[in-house]
Coordinates of C-alpha atoms and ligand atoms in Angstrom, one line a residue:
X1 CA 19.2 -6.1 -2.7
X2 CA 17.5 -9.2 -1.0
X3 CA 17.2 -10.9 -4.4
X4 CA 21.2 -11.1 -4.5
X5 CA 21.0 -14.1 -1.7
X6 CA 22.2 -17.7 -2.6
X7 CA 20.4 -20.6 -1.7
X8 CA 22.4 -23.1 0.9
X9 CA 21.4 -25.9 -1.2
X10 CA 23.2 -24.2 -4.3
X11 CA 26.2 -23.1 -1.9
X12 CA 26.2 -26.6 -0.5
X13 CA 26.3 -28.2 -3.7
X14 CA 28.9 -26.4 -5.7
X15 CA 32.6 -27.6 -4.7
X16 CA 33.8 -24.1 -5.5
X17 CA 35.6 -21.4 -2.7
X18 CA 37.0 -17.9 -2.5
X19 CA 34.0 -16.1 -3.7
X20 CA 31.5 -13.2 -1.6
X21 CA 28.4 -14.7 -1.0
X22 CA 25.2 -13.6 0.7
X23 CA 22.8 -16.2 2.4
X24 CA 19.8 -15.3 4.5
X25 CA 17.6 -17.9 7.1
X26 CA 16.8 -19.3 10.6
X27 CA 19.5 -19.7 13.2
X28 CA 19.6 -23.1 14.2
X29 CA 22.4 -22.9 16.5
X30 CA 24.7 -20.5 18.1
X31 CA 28.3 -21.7 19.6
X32 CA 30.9 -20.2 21.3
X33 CA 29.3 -16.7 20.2
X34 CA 30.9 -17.8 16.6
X35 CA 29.3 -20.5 15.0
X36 CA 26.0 -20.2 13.6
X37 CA 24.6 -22.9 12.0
X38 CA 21.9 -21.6 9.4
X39 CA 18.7 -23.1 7.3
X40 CA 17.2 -21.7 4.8
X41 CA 14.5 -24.7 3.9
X42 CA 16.3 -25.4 0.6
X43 CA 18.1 -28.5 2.2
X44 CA 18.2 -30.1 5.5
X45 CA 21.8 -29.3 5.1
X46 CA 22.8 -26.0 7.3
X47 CA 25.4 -23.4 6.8
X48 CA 28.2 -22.8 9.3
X49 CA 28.8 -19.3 9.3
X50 CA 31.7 -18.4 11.5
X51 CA 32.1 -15.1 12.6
X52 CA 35.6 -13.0 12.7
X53 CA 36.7 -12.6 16.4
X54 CA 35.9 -9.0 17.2
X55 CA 33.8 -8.3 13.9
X56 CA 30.5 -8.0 15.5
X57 CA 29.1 -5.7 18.1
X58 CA 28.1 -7.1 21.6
X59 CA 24.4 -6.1 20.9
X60 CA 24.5 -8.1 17.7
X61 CA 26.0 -10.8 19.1
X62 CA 23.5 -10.8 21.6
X63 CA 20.9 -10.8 18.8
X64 CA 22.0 -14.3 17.0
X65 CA 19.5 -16.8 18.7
X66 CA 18.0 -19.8 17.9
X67 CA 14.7 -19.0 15.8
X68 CA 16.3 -15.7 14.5
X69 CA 16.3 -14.7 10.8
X70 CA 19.5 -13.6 9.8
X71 CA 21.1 -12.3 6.7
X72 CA 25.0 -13.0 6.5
X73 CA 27.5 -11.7 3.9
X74 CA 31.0 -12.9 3.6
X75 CA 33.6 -15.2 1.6
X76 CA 32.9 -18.9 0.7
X77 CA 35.8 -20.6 3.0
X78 CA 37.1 -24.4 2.7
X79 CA 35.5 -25.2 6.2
X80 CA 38.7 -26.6 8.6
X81 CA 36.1 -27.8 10.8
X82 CA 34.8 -31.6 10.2
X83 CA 31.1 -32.4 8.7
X84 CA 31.2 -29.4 5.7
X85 CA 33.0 -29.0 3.2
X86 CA 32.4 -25.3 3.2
X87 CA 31.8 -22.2 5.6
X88 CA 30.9 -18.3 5.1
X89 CA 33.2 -16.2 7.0
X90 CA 31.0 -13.6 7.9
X91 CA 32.0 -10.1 8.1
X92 CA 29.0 -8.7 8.2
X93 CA 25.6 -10.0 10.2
X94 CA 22.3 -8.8 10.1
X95 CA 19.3 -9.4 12.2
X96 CA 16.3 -9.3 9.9
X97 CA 13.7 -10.7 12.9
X98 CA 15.0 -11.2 16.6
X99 CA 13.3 -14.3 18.0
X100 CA 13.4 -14.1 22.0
X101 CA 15.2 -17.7 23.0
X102 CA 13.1 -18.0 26.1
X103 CA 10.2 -18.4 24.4
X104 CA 11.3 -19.6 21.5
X105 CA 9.4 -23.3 21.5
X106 CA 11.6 -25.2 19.0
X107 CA 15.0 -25.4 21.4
X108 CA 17.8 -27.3 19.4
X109 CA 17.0 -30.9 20.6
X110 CA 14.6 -33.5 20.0
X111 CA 11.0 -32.8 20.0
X112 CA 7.9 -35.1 20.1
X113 CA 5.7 -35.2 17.0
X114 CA 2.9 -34.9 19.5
X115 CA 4.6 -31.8 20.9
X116 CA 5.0 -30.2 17.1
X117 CA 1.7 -30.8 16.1
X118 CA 0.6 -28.5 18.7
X119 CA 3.2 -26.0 17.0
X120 CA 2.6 -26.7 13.6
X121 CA 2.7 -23.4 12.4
X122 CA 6.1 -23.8 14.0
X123 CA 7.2 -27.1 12.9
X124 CA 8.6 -26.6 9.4
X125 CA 11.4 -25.1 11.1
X126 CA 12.5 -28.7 12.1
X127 CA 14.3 -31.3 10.5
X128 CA 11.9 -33.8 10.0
X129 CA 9.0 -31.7 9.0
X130 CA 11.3 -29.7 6.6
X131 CA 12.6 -33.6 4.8
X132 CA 8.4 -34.5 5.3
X133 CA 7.3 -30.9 3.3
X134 CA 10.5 -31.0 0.7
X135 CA 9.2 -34.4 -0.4
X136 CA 5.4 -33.3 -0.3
X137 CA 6.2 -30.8 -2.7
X138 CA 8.2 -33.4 -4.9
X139 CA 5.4 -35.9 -4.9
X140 CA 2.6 -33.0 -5.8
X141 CA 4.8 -32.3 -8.7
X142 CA 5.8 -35.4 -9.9
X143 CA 2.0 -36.4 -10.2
X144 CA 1.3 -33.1 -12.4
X145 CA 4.3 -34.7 -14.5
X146 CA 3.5 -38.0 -14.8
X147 CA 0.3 -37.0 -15.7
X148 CA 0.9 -34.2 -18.5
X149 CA 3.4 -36.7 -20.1
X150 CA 0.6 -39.1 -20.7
X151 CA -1.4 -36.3 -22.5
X152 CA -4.2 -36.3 -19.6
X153 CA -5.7 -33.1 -18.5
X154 CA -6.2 -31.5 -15.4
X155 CA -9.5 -31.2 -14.5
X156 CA -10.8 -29.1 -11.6
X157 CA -14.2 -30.6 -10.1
X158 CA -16.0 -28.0 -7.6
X159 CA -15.3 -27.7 -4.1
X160 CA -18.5 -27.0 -3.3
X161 CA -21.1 -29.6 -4.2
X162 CA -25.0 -29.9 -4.5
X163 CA -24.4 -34.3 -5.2
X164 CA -24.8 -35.6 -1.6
X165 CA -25.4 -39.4 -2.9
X166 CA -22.4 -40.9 -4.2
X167 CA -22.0 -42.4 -0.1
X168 CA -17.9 -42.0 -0.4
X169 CA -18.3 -40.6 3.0
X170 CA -20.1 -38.5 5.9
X171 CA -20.2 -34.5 4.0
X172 CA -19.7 -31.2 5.5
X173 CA -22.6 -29.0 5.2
X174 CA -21.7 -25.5 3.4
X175 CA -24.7 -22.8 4.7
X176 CA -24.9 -19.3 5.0
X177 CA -28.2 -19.2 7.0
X178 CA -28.2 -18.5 10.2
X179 CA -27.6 -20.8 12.7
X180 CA -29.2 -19.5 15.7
X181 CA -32.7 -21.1 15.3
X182 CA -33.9 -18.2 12.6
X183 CA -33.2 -20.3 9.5
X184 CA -36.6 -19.9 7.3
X185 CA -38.5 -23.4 7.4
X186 CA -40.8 -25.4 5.1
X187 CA -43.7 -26.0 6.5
X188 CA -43.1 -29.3 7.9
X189 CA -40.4 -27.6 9.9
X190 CA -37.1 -28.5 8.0
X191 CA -35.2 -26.1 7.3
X192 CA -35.6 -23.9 4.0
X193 CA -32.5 -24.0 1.9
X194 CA -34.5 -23.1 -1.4
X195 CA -33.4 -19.2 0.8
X196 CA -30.1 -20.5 1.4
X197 CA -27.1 -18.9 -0.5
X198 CA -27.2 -21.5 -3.9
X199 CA -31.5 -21.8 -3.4
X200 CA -30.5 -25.5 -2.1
X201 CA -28.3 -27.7 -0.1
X202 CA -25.1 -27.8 -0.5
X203 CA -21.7 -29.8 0.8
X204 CA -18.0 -29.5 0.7
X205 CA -16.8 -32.9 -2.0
X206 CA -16.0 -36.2 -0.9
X207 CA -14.9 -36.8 -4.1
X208 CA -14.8 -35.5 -8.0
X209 CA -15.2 -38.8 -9.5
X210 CA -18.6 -37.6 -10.9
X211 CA -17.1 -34.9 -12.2
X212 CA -14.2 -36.3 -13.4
X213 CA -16.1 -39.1 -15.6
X214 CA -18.1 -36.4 -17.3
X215 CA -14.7 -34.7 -18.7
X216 CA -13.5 -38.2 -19.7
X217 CA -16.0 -38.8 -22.0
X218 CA -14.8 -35.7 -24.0
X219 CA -11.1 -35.6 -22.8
X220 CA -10.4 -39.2 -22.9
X221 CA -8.2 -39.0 -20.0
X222 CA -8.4 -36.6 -17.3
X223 CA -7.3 -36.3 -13.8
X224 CA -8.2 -33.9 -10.8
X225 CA -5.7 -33.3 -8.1
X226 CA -7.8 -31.2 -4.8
X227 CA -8.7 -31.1 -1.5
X228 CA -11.2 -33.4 -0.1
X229 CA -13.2 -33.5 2.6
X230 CA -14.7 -35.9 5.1
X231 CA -16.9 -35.5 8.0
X232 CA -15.9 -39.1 9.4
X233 CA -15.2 -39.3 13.0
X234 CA -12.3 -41.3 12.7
X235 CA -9.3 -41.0 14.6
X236 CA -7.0 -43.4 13.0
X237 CA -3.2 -42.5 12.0
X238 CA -4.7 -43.0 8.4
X239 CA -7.2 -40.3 8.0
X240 CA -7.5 -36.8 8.3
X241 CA -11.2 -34.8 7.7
X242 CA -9.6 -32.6 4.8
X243 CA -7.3 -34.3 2.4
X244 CA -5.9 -34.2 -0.7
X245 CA -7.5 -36.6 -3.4
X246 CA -5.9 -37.5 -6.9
X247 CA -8.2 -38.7 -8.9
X248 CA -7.4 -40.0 -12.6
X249 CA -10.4 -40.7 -14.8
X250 CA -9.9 -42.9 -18.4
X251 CA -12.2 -43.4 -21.4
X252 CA -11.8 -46.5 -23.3
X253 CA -10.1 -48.2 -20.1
X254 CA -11.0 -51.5 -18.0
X255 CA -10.4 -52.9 -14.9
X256 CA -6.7 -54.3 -15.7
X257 CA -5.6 -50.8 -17.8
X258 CA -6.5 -49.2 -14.8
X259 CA -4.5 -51.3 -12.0
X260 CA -1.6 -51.2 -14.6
X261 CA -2.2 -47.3 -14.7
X262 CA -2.7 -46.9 -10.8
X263 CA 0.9 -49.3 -10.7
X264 CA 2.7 -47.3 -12.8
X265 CA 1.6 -43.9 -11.5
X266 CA 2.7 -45.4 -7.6
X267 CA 6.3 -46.2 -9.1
X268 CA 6.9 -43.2 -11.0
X269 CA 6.2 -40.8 -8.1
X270 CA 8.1 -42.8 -5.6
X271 CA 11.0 -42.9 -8.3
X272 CA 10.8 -39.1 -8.4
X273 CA 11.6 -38.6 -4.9
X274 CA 13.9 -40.9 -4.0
X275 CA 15.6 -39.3 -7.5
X276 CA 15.0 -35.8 -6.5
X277 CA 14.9 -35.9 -2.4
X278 CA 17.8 -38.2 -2.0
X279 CA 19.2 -36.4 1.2
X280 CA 15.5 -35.8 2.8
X281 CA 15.4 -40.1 2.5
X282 CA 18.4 -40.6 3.9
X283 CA 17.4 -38.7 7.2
X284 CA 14.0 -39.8 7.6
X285 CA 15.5 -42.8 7.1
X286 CA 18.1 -42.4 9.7
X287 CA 15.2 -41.7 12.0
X288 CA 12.9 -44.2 11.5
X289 CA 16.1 -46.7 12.6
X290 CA 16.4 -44.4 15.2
X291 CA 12.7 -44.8 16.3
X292 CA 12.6 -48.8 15.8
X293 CA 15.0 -49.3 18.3
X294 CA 13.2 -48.3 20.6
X295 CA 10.8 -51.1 19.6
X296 CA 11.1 -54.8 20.5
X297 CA 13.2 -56.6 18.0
X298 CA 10.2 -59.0 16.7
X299 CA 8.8 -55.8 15.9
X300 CA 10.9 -53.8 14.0
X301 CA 10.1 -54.4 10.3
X302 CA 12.8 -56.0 8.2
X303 CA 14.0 -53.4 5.3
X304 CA 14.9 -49.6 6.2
X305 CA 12.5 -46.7 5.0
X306 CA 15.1 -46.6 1.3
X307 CA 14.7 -50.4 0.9
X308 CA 11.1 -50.6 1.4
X309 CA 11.0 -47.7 -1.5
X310 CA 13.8 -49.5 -3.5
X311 CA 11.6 -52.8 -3.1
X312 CA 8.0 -51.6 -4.2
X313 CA 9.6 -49.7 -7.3
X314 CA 11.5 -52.5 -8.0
X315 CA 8.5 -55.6 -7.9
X316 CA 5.2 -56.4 -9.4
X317 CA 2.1 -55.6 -7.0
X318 CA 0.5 -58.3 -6.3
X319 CA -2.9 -58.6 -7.8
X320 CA -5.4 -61.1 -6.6
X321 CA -9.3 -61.3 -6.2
X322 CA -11.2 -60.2 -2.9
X323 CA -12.8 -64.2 -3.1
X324 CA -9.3 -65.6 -3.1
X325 CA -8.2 -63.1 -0.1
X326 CA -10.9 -64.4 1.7
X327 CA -9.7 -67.7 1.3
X328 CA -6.2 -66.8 2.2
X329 CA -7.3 -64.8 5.1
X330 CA -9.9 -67.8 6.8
X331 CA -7.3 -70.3 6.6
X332 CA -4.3 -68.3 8.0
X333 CA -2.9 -69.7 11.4
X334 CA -3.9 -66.0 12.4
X335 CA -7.8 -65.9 11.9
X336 CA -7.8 -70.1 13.0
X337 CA -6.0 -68.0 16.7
X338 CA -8.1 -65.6 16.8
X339 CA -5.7 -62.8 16.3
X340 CA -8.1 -60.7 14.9
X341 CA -10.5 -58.7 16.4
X342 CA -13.0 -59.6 13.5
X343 CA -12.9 -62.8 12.3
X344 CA -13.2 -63.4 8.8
X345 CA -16.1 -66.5 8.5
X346 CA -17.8 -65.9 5.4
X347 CA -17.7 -64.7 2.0
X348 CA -19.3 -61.0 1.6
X349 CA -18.0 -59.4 4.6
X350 CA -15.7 -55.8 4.1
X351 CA -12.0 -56.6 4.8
X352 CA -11.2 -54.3 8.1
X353 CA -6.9 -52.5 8.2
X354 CA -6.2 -55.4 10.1
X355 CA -6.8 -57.7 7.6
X356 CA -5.5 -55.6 4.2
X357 CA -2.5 -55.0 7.1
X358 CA -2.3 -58.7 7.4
X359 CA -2.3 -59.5 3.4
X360 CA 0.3 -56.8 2.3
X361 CA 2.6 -57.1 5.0
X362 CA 2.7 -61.0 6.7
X363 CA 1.1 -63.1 3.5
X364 CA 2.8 -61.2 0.1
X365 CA 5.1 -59.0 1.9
X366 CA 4.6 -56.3 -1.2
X367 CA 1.8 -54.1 -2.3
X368 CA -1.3 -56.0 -3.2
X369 CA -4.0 -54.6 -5.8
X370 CA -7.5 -56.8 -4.4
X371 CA -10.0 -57.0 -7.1
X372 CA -13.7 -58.1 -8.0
X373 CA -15.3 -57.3 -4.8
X374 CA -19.1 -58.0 -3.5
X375 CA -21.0 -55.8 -5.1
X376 CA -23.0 -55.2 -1.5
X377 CA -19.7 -53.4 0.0
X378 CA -18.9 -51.2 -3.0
X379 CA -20.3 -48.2 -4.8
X380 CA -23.3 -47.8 -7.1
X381 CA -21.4 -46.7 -10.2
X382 CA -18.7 -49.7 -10.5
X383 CA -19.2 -52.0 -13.0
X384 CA -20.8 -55.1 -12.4
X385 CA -19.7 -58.4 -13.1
X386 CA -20.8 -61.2 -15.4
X387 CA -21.2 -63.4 -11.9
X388 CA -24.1 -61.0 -10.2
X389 CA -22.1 -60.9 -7.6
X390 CA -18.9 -58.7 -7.9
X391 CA -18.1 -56.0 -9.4
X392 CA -15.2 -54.6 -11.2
X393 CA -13.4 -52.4 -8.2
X394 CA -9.6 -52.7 -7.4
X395 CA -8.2 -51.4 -4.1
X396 CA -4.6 -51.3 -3.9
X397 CA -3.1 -52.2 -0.5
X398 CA 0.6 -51.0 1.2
X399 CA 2.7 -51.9 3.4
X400 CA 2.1 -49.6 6.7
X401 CA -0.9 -47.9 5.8
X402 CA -3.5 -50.4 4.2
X403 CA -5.7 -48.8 1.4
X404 CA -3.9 -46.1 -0.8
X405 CA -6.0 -46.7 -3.7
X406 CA -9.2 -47.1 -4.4
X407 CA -10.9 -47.5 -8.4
X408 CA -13.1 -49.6 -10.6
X409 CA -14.0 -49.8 -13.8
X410 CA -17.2 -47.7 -14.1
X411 CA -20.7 -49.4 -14.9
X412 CA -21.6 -47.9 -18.4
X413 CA -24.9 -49.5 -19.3
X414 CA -27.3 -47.3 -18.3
X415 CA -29.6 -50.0 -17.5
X416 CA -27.2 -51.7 -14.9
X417 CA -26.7 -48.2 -13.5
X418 CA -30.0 -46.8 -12.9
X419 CA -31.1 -50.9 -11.6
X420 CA -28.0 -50.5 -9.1
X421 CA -28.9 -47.0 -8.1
X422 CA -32.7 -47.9 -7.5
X423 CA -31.7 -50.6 -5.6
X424 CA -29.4 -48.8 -3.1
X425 CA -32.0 -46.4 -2.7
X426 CA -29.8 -43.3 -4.7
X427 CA -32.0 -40.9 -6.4
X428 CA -31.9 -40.6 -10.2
X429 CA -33.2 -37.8 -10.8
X430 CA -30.7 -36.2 -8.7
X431 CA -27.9 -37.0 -10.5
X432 CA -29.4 -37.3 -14.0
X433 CA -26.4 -35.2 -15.4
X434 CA -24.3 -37.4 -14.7
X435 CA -26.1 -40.4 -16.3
X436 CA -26.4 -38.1 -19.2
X437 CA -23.1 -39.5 -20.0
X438 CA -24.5 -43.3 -20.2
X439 CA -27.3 -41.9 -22.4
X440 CA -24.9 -40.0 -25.2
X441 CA -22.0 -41.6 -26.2
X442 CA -21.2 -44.1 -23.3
X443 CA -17.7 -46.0 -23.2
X444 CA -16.2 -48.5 -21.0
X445 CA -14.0 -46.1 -18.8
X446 CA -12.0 -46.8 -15.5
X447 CA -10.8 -44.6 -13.0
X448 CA -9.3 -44.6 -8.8
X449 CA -8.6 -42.3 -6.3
X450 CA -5.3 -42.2 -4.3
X451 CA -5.2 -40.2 -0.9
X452 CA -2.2 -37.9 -1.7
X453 CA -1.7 -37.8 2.5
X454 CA -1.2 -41.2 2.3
X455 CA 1.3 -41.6 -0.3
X456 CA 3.4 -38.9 1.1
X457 CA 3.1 -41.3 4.6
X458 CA 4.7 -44.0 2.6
X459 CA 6.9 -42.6 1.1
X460 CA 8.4 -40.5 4.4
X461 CA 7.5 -43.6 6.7
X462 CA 5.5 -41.6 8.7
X463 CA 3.6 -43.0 11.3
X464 CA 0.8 -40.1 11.7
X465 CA -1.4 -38.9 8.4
X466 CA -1.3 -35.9 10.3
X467 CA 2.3 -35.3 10.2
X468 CA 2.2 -35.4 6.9
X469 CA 0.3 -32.2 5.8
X470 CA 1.1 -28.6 7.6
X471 CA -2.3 -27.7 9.0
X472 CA -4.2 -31.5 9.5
X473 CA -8.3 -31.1 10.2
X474 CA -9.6 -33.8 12.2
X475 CA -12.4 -34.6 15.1
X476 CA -12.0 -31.4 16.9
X477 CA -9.1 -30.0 15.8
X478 CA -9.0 -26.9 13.3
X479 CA -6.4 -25.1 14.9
X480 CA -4.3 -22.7 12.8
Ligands
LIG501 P1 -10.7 -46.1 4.0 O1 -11.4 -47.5 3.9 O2 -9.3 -46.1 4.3 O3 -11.5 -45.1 4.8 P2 -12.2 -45.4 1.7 O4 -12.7 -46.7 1.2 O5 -13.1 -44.5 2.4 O6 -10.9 -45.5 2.5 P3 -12.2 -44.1 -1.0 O7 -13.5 -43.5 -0.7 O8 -12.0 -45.2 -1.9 O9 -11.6 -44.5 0.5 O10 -11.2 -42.9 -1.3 C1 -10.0 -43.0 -2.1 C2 -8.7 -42.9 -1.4 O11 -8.7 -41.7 -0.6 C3 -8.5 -44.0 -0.4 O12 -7.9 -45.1 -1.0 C4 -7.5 -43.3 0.6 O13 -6.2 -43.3 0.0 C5 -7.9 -41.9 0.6 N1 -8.8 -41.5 1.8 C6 -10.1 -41.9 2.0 N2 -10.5 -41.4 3.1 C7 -9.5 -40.6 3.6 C8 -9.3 -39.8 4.8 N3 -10.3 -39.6 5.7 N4 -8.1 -39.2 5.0 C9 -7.1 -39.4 4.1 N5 -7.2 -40.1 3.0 C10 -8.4 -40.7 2.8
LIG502 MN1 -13.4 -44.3 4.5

């Protein structure tokens, strides 16, 4: 019979009364020993369930706490009270999982995010991680949408990877041997992984753009959508150690197809959500103004969470070149102060948050796609420039976070490549499959990688990347 229960976000939404429903969830709250208010996760939106006078035992009464799961039967009522346009009169009540309210940690007021991450496998049950999880989900599917409308295919790269040179990041080893000083070693005293579990060394990804350009050169367009991982001891609000990496990869594409592509794809998922998560908006929203008052006024940023979504939808990016950013950026009042901690003097240098912070959110005030960077602070297999100096990479900046994106247009000539790779010291032989694809049947292709954590920050105005996915890894912290 549990598949007869309706969905508070269905109840909520239908303007129709006088009918028996049944509704099972959480018990928010419990007034008067008559009101419960109940979620079910379908909606931020609870259900006021108002029990008869007299209907319910004592010892079930007793039962309805805060954190209990509850299943509730009873007629859809016009509600008389204010703030709901409708109520279940409950005549019957049961407890499906009692939930002891002194140890209960989520009491009905307002927690810390510092306090719920330490409860994170509590924390859905909240408000603002219920709005933050409801729009996740949205996002994920939007980008599968996007995506299969355009005819591209989903590609999934492996997990587990043998490639330890494409230098996106520091990699997490993946070993079975043991790690008490037994391991089998060569005889120079390193350790042995041809009698490891794959006869070699092996990581967890930092990235499946390798991959991924292998299938575009028999797919045309493909795009992977998977977890990532990072051994990077950084503990900014911006990254996490495992994250989630959508990464888009196009045949017969260059440099501006792809920052049009990457534009496009930013809009249309953003569209999706405010479209689809309206009411989750409007409360994180409501509690971001909420949160900025508690900042100084010069510091509280000039459009709510909906108008800063309304805005970038709504407006070109901004696209300008990494050697006219450097000019912008040297002769701002800012860098001629001092303000930053690393002040930009020269062309050539890598542009630090502060500085993409500084571009996208005092200069432009709007996303900002930077292109053509120094060849020196970019990746082997982007494709260099007429000028011997740049190459073809695109990083797309927002408001809030800095880097969301981060692409090029791939070097194709296998001449260029294997010069580029020699001279960043990147073994060829190692990765001779993948310039198999420059040897048979090369095409200029493009391709980026958006962080999917960081997207769903924007989008939710999240301060913390790691409020932003249930279980975040990061410098010692694998809890749950
Ligand atoms: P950053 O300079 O911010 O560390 P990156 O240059 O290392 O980024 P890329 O290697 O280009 O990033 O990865 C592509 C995208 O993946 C980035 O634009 C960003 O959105 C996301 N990303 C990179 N590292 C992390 C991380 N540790 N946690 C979450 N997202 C990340
Ligand atoms: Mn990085």
């Amino acid at each position: 019979m549990f598949h007869k229960r309706i969905r508070i976000k269905d109840l909520l939404q239908s303007d129709n009364v006088n009918y028996q429903a049944t509704v099972m969830g959480w018990v928010r709250t419990f007034r008067n020993n008559q009101f419960i208010a109940l979620n079910d996760g379908s909606t931020n939106n609870n259900l006021q369930i108002v029990i008869a006078l007299g209907s319910l035992d004592e010892q079930t009464l007793k039962r309805i706490t805060t954190g209990a799961c509850i299943k509730a039967s009873g007629e859809i009522i016009p509600s008389l009270g204010k703030g709901q346009k409708i109520e279940l009169n409950a005549i019957n009540v049961e407890i499906l999982g009692d939930s002891d309210a002194e140890k209960f940690p989520l009491q009905p007021k307002k927690h810390s995010l510092e306090f719920l991450r330490e409860i994170a496998h509590l924390r859905f049950r909240t408000n603002t991680f219920g709005a933050v999880f409801r729009i996740r989900h949205s996002l994920a599917f939007a980008i599968h949408e996007f995506f299969n409308k355009k005819g591209f295919i989903y590609l999934h790269t492996p997990i587990i990877t043998a490639s330890d040179a494409e230098g996106a990041g520091e990699m997490f080893k993946v070993t079975t041997l043991p790690l008490d000083g037994t391991a089998p070693r060569n005889d120079d005293g390193s350790i042995n992984f041809k009698e490891d579990f794959f006869g070699r060394s092996t990581n967890l990804t930092v990235s499946g753009q390798l991959e991924g350009e292998l299938a575009a050169m028999a797919f045309s367009d493909i795009y992977t959508f998977g977890p990532t991982f990072r051994a990077e001891n950084s503990n900014t609000t911006r990254h996490l150690a495992e994250f989630w990496m959508i990464e888009p990869e196009m045949a017969f594409y260059d440099l501006e197809d792809n920052m049009n592509l990457a534009e496009e794809f930013i809009k249309y998922i953003i569209r999706y959500a405010m479209d689809n998560n309206k009411e989750d908006l409007d409360f994180l929203t409501q509690r971001l103004e909420e949160e900025e008052k508690q900042k100084p006024q010069n510091e509280r940023s000039e459009m709510s969470l909906l108008q800063k979504l309304e805005f970038v939808v709504n407006n070109d990016f901004e696209k300008i070149t990494y050697t006219d950013a450097i000019e912008i950026l040297k002769e701002s009042s800012h860098n001629k102060k001092k303000k930053f901690q690393y002040i930009i003097d020269k062309w050539g240098i890598d542009l630090q948050s502060e500085h993409e912070r500084y571009l996208v959110e005092k200069h432009f005030k709007k996303p900002v796609i930077l292109t053509n960077y120094p060849k020196e602070i970019k990746a082997f297999y982007m494709r260099q420039n007429d000028d011997g100096k740049t190459v073809a990479a695109m990083d797309i900046l927002a408001p809030g976070i800095g880097e969301i994106v981060g692409g090029s247009q791939r070097e194709e000539r296998l001449d260029k490549l294997t010069q580029r790779m020699e001279e960043m010291h990147i073994p060829t032989e190692e990765l001779d499959w993948y310039l198999d694809t420059r040897r048979f049947g090369a095409c200029p292709h493009a391709g980026f990688g958006l962080g999917f954590e960081r997207i769903v920050q924007f989008v939710t105005g999240m301060g913390n990347i790691r409020d932003v996915i249930p279980f975040p890894r990061y410098p010692k912290s694998a809890s749950f």
